[in-house]
Amino acid sequence: MRRREFITLVGGAIACPMGVRAQQQAGKVPRIGYLGVTSPSDRPPLLDAFRQGLRELGWVEGQNIVIDYRYAEDRVDRLPDLAAELVRLKVDLIVSEGTQGVTAAKNATETIPIVMIAVRDPVGTGLIASLARPGGNVTGVSGSAGLEIVAKQLELLKETVPKIRRVAILSNPANAYHQLAIREVNVAARSLGVQLQLLEARGPNEFDGAFAAMAKERVGALLVLSDAIFGSHRTRLADLAARSRLPAAFGVRDDVEAGGLMSYGPSILDSYRQAATYVDKILKGAKPADLPVEQPMKFELVLNLKTAEALGLTIPPLILFQADEVIR
């Protein structure tokens, strides 16, 4: 074999993953089904991080892999049909974010591997058997290190606004994780000497009613539980909180950029990037049941000083010292 031909052959072997070569030799390019709860315009950098993670592992969309996208456009009731559609397309695996999306995918198939992103409590919601041995066809990246994160969010909100005595909790009854989180935050509230007002909203058409109830009950602050639908409408939620003069805490950094007072939680961007490693392993032959679920190792506290100033709040020095990022 000539030297140039040898270099070309070796270079091609390095650039093309084993799983792809095997499937291309069989005349098939791997297909990923992406099931989105919101819309393509909701936080494009997240999908960019996922695609970049794939590229770093040798998978290039449109070249040696195909991604079929399906979006519920904030309508959770559409998720089962969209998941079923991906199953009919016979995709090699399904990727989805959040409890609602992954639940719909799991209900649609017991055989196609599912890679989850940012599911807050996959064990508690019944999506996997355990983090170390998920079992079944679901694995991926958890969105927290346990329910303790919501207790920490409430604790940080209380430390940031020490005078608050009554806090509204906004949850989505369609999100199974929120049922677990509410129990945890109730325990934290008792230890912090805070009364809670539990309010629900399935989507933006129910936001105004929830905030009207907050005004009626004269709550002093708001904690918004992490949810794909809430995240999609983060700017409106932040605006409603500002108009209601409510310091609002969230679980995702993007919510603070949209005008929320503070957030505490993992980097969702990192979760999307990590999800690519699961796709890579599964397409190379690994079984989801044998791939341990990763938990985020780093949690970030983000503060918005412009929002604090608009609310007439002075952030305590200790909270400022703990902050990983301050938006001025």
CSV table of C-alpha atoms in Angstrom, one decimal:
chain,number,residue,atom,x,y,z
A,1,MET,CA,0.0,0.0,0.0
A,2,ARG,CA,1.3,3.4,-0.9
A,3,ARG,CA,2.1,5.9,1.9
A,4,ARG,CA,-0.5,8.4,0.7
A,5,GLU,CA,-3.2,5.8,0.5
A,6,PHE,CA,-2.3,4.5,4.0
A,7,ILE,CA,-2.5,8.0,5.5
A,8,THR,CA,-5.9,8.6,3.8
A,9,LEU,CA,-7.2,5.3,5.1
A,10,VAL,CA,-6.0,5.9,8.6
A,11,GLY,CA,-7.3,9.5,8.6
A,12,GLY,CA,-10.7,8.3,7.5
A,13,ALA,CA,-10.8,5.7,10.2
A,14,ILE,CA,-10.0,8.3,12.9
A,15,ALA,CA,-12.6,10.8,11.6
A,16,CYS,CA,-15.4,8.2,11.2
A,17,PRO,CA,-16.6,6.5,14.4
A,18,MET,CA,-16.9,2.7,14.4
A,19,GLY,CA,-20.6,2.8,14.8
A,20,VAL,CA,-21.0,5.1,11.8
A,21,ARG,CA,-18.7,3.0,9.6
A,22,ALA,CA,-20.6,-0.1,10.4
A,23,GLN,CA,-24.0,1.5,9.6
A,24,GLN,CA,-22.7,3.2,6.5
A,25,GLN,CA,-21.4,-0.1,5.2
A,26,ALA,CA,-24.9,-1.4,5.7
A,27,GLY,CA,-26.2,1.5,3.8
A,28,LYS,CA,-27.7,3.2,6.8
A,29,VAL,CA,-26.9,6.6,8.5
A,30,PRO,CA,-27.8,6.8,12.2
A,31,ARG,CA,-30.9,8.9,12.9
A,32,ILE,CA,-31.5,10.8,16.1
A,33,GLY,CA,-35.0,11.9,17.1
A,34,TYR,CA,-35.1,15.1,19.0
A,35,LEU,CA,-38.3,15.7,21.0
A,36,GLY,CA,-38.6,19.4,22.2
A,37,VAL,CA,-41.2,20.6,24.7
A,38,THR,CA,-41.0,24.2,23.5
A,39,SER,CA,-40.0,25.6,20.1
A,40,PRO,CA,-36.9,25.9,17.9
A,41,SER,CA,-36.5,29.5,18.8
A,42,ASP,CA,-36.3,28.8,22.6
A,43,ARG,CA,-32.6,29.1,23.6
A,44,PRO,CA,-30.8,28.0,20.4
A,45,PRO,CA,-27.4,27.9,22.2
A,46,LEU,CA,-28.5,24.8,23.9
A,47,LEU,CA,-29.0,22.8,20.7
A,48,ASP,CA,-25.8,24.4,19.4
A,49,ALA,CA,-23.9,23.0,22.4
A,50,PHE,CA,-25.4,19.5,21.8
A,51,ARG,CA,-24.4,19.6,18.1
A,52,GLN,CA,-20.9,20.8,19.0
A,53,GLY,CA,-20.6,18.0,21.5
A,54,LEU,CA,-21.5,15.5,18.7
A,55,ARG,CA,-19.0,17.1,16.3
A,56,GLU,CA,-16.2,16.8,18.8
A,57,LEU,CA,-17.0,13.1,18.9
A,58,GLY,CA,-17.0,12.7,15.1
A,59,TRP,CA,-20.7,13.0,14.4
A,60,VAL,CA,-21.6,15.8,11.9
A,61,GLU,CA,-25.3,16.5,11.2
A,62,GLY,CA,-26.0,16.1,7.5
A,63,GLN,CA,-22.9,14.1,6.9
A,64,ASN,CA,-22.7,10.9,9.0
A,65,ILE,CA,-25.8,11.5,11.1
A,66,VAL,CA,-29.4,12.7,10.7
A,67,ILE,CA,-31.4,14.5,13.4
A,68,ASP,CA,-35.2,14.5,13.1
A,69,TYR,CA,-36.7,17.4,15.1
A,70,ARG,CA,-40.2,17.5,16.6
A,71,TYR,CA,-41.4,20.4,18.8
A,72,ALA,CA,-44.5,20.6,21.0
A,73,GLU,CA,-44.5,24.4,20.8
A,74,ASP,CA,-45.3,24.6,24.6
A,75,ARG,CA,-48.3,22.2,24.1
A,76,VAL,CA,-47.5,19.3,26.4
A,77,ASP,CA,-50.6,17.4,25.1
A,78,ARG,CA,-48.8,17.1,21.7
A,79,LEU,CA,-45.8,15.3,23.2
A,80,PRO,CA,-47.3,11.7,23.0
A,81,ASP,CA,-48.1,12.1,19.3
A,82,LEU,CA,-44.8,13.6,18.5
A,83,ALA,CA,-42.9,10.8,20.4
A,84,ALA,CA,-45.0,8.2,18.5
A,85,GLU,CA,-44.1,9.9,15.2
A,86,LEU,CA,-40.4,9.6,16.0
A,87,VAL,CA,-40.9,5.9,16.9
A,88,ARG,CA,-42.6,5.3,13.5
A,89,LEU,CA,-39.6,6.9,11.8
A,90,LYS,CA,-37.5,4.2,13.4
A,91,VAL,CA,-34.9,6.5,14.8
A,92,ASP,CA,-31.9,4.9,16.4
A,93,LEU,CA,-32.4,6.9,19.6
A,94,ILE,CA,-34.5,9.8,21.0
A,95,VAL,CA,-33.1,12.8,22.8
A,96,SER,CA,-35.4,15.0,25.0
A,97,GLU,CA,-35.2,17.6,27.7
A,98,GLY,CA,-37.2,17.8,30.9
A,99,THR,CA,-39.5,15.4,32.7
A,100,GLN,CA,-42.5,15.9,30.3
A,101,GLY,CA,-40.5,15.3,27.1
A,102,VAL,CA,-38.7,12.2,28.4
A,103,THR,CA,-41.8,10.8,30.0
A,104,ALA,CA,-43.6,11.0,26.6
A,105,ALA,CA,-40.7,9.4,24.8
A,106,LYS,CA,-40.6,6.5,27.4
A,107,ASN,CA,-44.3,5.9,27.1
A,108,ALA,CA,-43.9,5.7,23.3
A,109,THR,CA,-41.2,3.0,23.3
A,110,GLU,CA,-39.6,0.4,25.5
A,111,THR,CA,-36.9,-0.5,23.0
A,112,ILE,CA,-35.5,2.7,21.4
A,113,PRO,CA,-32.8,4.2,23.6
A,114,ILE,CA,-33.7,7.6,25.1
A,115,VAL,CA,-31.1,10.2,26.2
A,116,MET,CA,-32.5,12.6,28.7
A,117,ILE,CA,-31.3,16.1,29.4
A,118,ALA,CA,-31.9,18.1,32.6
A,119,VAL,CA,-34.5,15.9,34.2
A,120,ARG,CA,-34.6,17.1,37.8
A,121,ASP,CA,-35.4,13.8,39.6
A,122,PRO,CA,-35.4,10.9,37.1
A,123,VAL,CA,-35.6,8.3,39.9
A,124,GLY,CA,-38.4,9.9,41.9
A,125,THR,CA,-40.5,10.4,38.7
A,126,GLY,CA,-40.0,6.8,37.8
A,127,LEU,CA,-38.0,7.3,34.6
A,128,ILE,CA,-35.1,5.2,35.7
A,129,ALA,CA,-34.5,2.6,38.5
A,130,SER,CA,-31.4,4.2,39.9
A,131,LEU,CA,-28.6,6.6,38.8
A,132,ALA,CA,-25.9,3.9,38.8
A,133,ARG,CA,-28.0,1.3,37.0
A,134,PRO,CA,-30.9,3.1,35.2
A,135,GLY,CA,-32.3,-0.1,33.7
A,136,GLY,CA,-34.8,0.0,30.8
A,137,ASN,CA,-34.1,2.3,27.8
A,138,VAL,CA,-33.5,5.7,29.5
A,139,THR,CA,-30.2,7.3,30.5
A,140,GLY,CA,-28.5,10.6,30.2
A,141,VAL,CA,-28.0,13.8,32.3
A,142,SER,CA,-29.9,14.6,35.5
A,143,GLY,CA,-30.8,18.3,36.1
A,144,SER,CA,-29.9,18.2,39.8
A,145,ALA,CA,-28.2,16.3,42.5
A,146,GLY,CA,-31.6,15.6,44.3
A,147,LEU,CA,-34.6,17.4,45.6
A,148,GLU,CA,-32.4,19.4,48.0
A,149,ILE,CA,-31.9,21.9,45.2
A,150,VAL,CA,-35.3,23.5,45.7
A,151,ALA,CA,-34.7,23.8,49.4
A,152,LYS,CA,-31.5,25.5,48.6
A,153,GLN,CA,-33.2,27.9,46.2
A,154,LEU,CA,-35.7,28.9,48.9
A,155,GLU,CA,-33.0,29.3,51.5
A,156,LEU,CA,-31.0,31.6,49.2
A,157,LEU,CA,-34.1,33.6,48.5
A,158,LYS,CA,-34.7,34.0,52.2
A,159,GLU,CA,-31.1,35.1,52.8
A,160,THR,CA,-31.3,37.5,49.9
A,161,VAL,CA,-34.6,39.1,51.2
A,162,PRO,CA,-34.4,38.4,54.9
A,163,LYS,CA,-37.7,40.1,55.8
A,164,ILE,CA,-39.9,37.9,53.7
A,165,ARG,CA,-42.4,35.8,55.6
A,166,ARG,CA,-44.7,34.6,52.8
A,167,VAL,CA,-43.4,33.1,49.5
A,168,ALA,CA,-45.4,32.0,46.5
A,169,ILE,CA,-44.4,28.8,44.7
A,170,LEU,CA,-45.3,28.6,41.1
A,171,SER,CA,-45.5,25.0,39.8
A,172,ASN,CA,-46.8,23.2,36.7
A,173,PRO,CA,-49.2,20.4,37.6
A,174,ALA,CA,-48.3,18.6,34.3
A,175,ASN,CA,-44.7,18.2,35.6
A,176,ALA,CA,-44.4,15.1,37.8
A,177,TYR,CA,-41.2,16.5,39.3
A,178,HIS,CA,-43.0,19.5,40.8
A,179,GLN,CA,-45.2,17.2,42.9
A,180,LEU,CA,-42.0,15.9,44.6
A,181,ALA,CA,-40.3,19.3,44.8
A,182,ILE,CA,-43.3,20.9,46.6
A,183,ARG,CA,-43.0,18.3,49.4
A,184,GLU,CA,-39.3,19.1,49.7
A,185,VAL,CA,-39.8,22.9,49.7
A,186,ASN,CA,-42.6,22.6,52.3
A,187,VAL,CA,-40.1,21.0,54.7
A,188,ALA,CA,-37.6,23.7,54.0
A,189,ALA,CA,-40.2,26.4,54.6
A,190,ARG,CA,-40.9,25.2,58.1
A,191,SER,CA,-37.3,25.3,59.1
A,192,LEU,CA,-36.9,28.8,57.6
A,193,GLY,CA,-40.0,30.1,59.3
A,194,VAL,CA,-41.6,30.9,55.9
A,195,GLN,CA,-45.2,30.4,54.9
A,196,LEU,CA,-45.9,29.2,51.4
A,197,GLN,CA,-48.7,29.9,48.9
A,198,LEU,CA,-48.8,27.2,46.3
A,199,LEU,CA,-50.0,28.3,42.8
A,200,GLU,CA,-50.3,26.4,39.6
A,201,ALA,CA,-50.0,27.3,35.9
A,202,ARG,CA,-49.9,24.9,33.0
A,203,GLY,CA,-49.0,27.6,30.5
A,204,PRO,CA,-48.8,31.4,29.8
A,205,ASN,CA,-52.6,31.7,29.7
A,206,GLU,CA,-52.7,30.9,33.4
A,207,PHE,CA,-49.9,33.3,34.5
A,208,ASP,CA,-52.1,36.3,35.1
A,209,GLY,CA,-54.4,34.4,37.4
A,210,ALA,CA,-51.5,33.1,39.4
A,211,PHE,CA,-50.0,36.6,39.9
A,212,ALA,CA,-53.4,38.0,40.8
A,213,ALA,CA,-53.7,35.4,43.5
A,214,MET,CA,-50.2,36.4,44.8
A,215,ALA,CA,-51.3,40.0,45.0
A,216,LYS,CA,-54.4,39.1,46.9
A,217,GLU,CA,-52.4,37.0,49.4
A,218,ARG,CA,-49.7,39.7,49.7
A,219,VAL,CA,-46.8,37.4,49.3
A,220,GLY,CA,-43.3,38.9,49.7
A,221,ALA,CA,-41.4,36.8,47.1
A,222,LEU,CA,-41.7,34.2,44.4
A,223,LEU,CA,-40.0,30.9,43.7
A,224,VAL,CA,-40.6,29.5,40.2
A,225,LEU,CA,-39.9,25.8,40.0
A,226,SER,CA,-37.8,24.7,36.9
A,227,ASP,CA,-40.0,23.7,34.0
A,228,ALA,CA,-39.6,23.8,30.2
A,229,ILE,CA,-42.8,25.7,29.7
A,230,PHE,CA,-41.9,28.3,32.3
A,231,GLY,CA,-38.4,28.6,30.8
A,232,SER,CA,-39.9,29.2,27.4
A,233,HIS,CA,-41.8,32.2,28.8
A,234,ARG,CA,-39.1,33.4,31.2
A,235,THR,CA,-39.3,37.0,30.0
A,236,ARG,CA,-43.0,37.3,30.7
A,237,LEU,CA,-42.7,35.7,34.1
A,238,ALA,CA,-39.9,38.1,35.0
A,239,ASP,CA,-42.0,41.0,33.8
A,240,LEU,CA,-45.0,39.9,35.8
A,241,ALA,CA,-42.8,39.5,38.9
A,242,ALA,CA,-41.3,43.0,38.4
A,243,ARG,CA,-44.8,44.6,37.9
A,244,SER,CA,-45.9,42.8,41.1
A,245,ARG,CA,-42.8,44.1,42.9
A,246,LEU,CA,-41.8,40.5,43.8
A,247,PRO,CA,-38.3,39.3,44.2
A,248,ALA,CA,-38.3,36.2,42.1
A,249,ALA,CA,-35.9,33.2,42.3
A,250,PHE,CA,-35.5,30.6,39.5
A,251,GLY,CA,-33.5,27.5,38.8
A,252,VAL,CA,-31.8,28.5,35.5
A,253,ARG,CA,-29.4,31.3,34.7
A,254,ASP,CA,-31.4,32.4,31.6
A,255,ASP,CA,-34.3,33.4,33.8
A,256,VAL,CA,-32.0,36.0,35.5
A,257,GLU,CA,-30.8,37.3,32.2
A,258,ALA,CA,-34.5,37.8,31.3
A,259,GLY,CA,-35.0,40.0,34.4
A,260,GLY,CA,-35.5,37.6,37.4
A,261,LEU,CA,-33.7,38.5,40.6
A,262,MET,CA,-31.7,35.3,41.2
A,263,SER,CA,-31.2,31.7,40.1
A,264,TYR,CA,-29.5,28.7,41.6
A,265,GLY,CA,-28.9,25.6,39.7
A,266,PRO,CA,-26.7,23.7,37.2
A,267,SER,CA,-25.6,24.9,33.8
A,268,ILE,CA,-28.1,23.6,31.3
A,269,LEU,CA,-25.6,24.3,28.5
A,270,ASP,CA,-23.2,21.8,30.1
A,271,SER,CA,-26.0,19.2,30.3
A,272,TYR,CA,-26.7,19.5,26.5
A,273,ARG,CA,-23.0,19.1,25.8
A,274,GLN,CA,-22.8,16.1,28.1
A,275,ALA,CA,-25.8,14.5,26.4
A,276,ALA,CA,-23.7,14.1,23.2
A,277,THR,CA,-21.4,11.6,25.0
A,278,TYR,CA,-24.4,9.4,25.7
A,279,VAL,CA,-25.5,9.5,22.0
A,280,ASP,CA,-22.0,8.6,21.0
A,281,LYS,CA,-21.8,5.6,23.4
A,282,ILE,CA,-25.2,4.3,22.4
A,283,LEU,CA,-24.5,4.5,18.7
A,284,LYS,CA,-21.3,2.6,19.3
A,285,GLY,CA,-23.2,-0.2,20.9
A,286,ALA,CA,-23.6,0.6,24.6
A,287,LYS,CA,-27.0,-0.2,26.3
A,288,PRO,CA,-28.8,2.6,28.1
A,289,ALA,CA,-29.5,0.3,31.0
A,290,ASP,CA,-25.8,0.0,31.7
A,291,LEU,CA,-24.8,3.7,31.4
A,292,PRO,CA,-24.9,5.5,34.7
A,293,VAL,CA,-26.8,8.8,34.8
A,294,GLU,CA,-24.6,11.8,35.3
A,295,GLN,CA,-25.4,14.4,37.9
A,296,PRO,CA,-24.3,18.0,37.6
A,297,MET,CA,-21.2,18.7,39.7
A,298,LYS,CA,-21.3,22.5,39.6
A,299,PHE,CA,-24.1,24.7,40.7
A,300,GLU,CA,-24.1,28.5,40.0
A,301,LEU,CA,-25.7,31.3,41.9
A,302,VAL,CA,-26.6,34.2,39.5
A,303,LEU,CA,-27.8,37.6,40.7
A,304,ASN,CA,-29.3,40.5,38.7
A,305,LEU,CA,-28.4,43.8,40.4
A,306,LYS,CA,-30.5,45.9,38.0
A,307,THR,CA,-33.6,44.0,39.1
A,308,ALA,CA,-32.6,44.3,42.7
A,309,GLU,CA,-32.2,48.1,42.3
A,310,ALA,CA,-35.6,48.4,40.5
A,311,LEU,CA,-37.2,46.5,43.5
A,312,GLY,CA,-35.4,48.7,46.0
A,313,LEU,CA,-33.4,45.8,47.4
A,314,THR,CA,-29.9,45.8,48.8
A,315,ILE,CA,-28.3,42.4,48.3
A,316,PRO,CA,-26.5,41.2,51.5
A,317,PRO,CA,-22.7,41.2,51.1
A,318,LEU,CA,-22.6,37.4,52.0
A,319,ILE,CA,-24.9,36.6,49.1
A,320,LEU,CA,-22.9,38.8,46.7
A,321,PHE,CA,-19.7,37.0,47.8
A,322,GLN,CA,-21.3,33.6,47.1
A,323,ALA,CA,-22.5,34.6,43.6
A,324,ASP,CA,-20.8,33.0,40.6
A,325,GLU,CA,-22.1,35.8,38.4
A,326,VAL,CA,-23.6,39.2,38.9
A,327,ILE,CA,-25.5,40.9,36.1
A,328,ARG,CA,-25.2,44.7,36.5
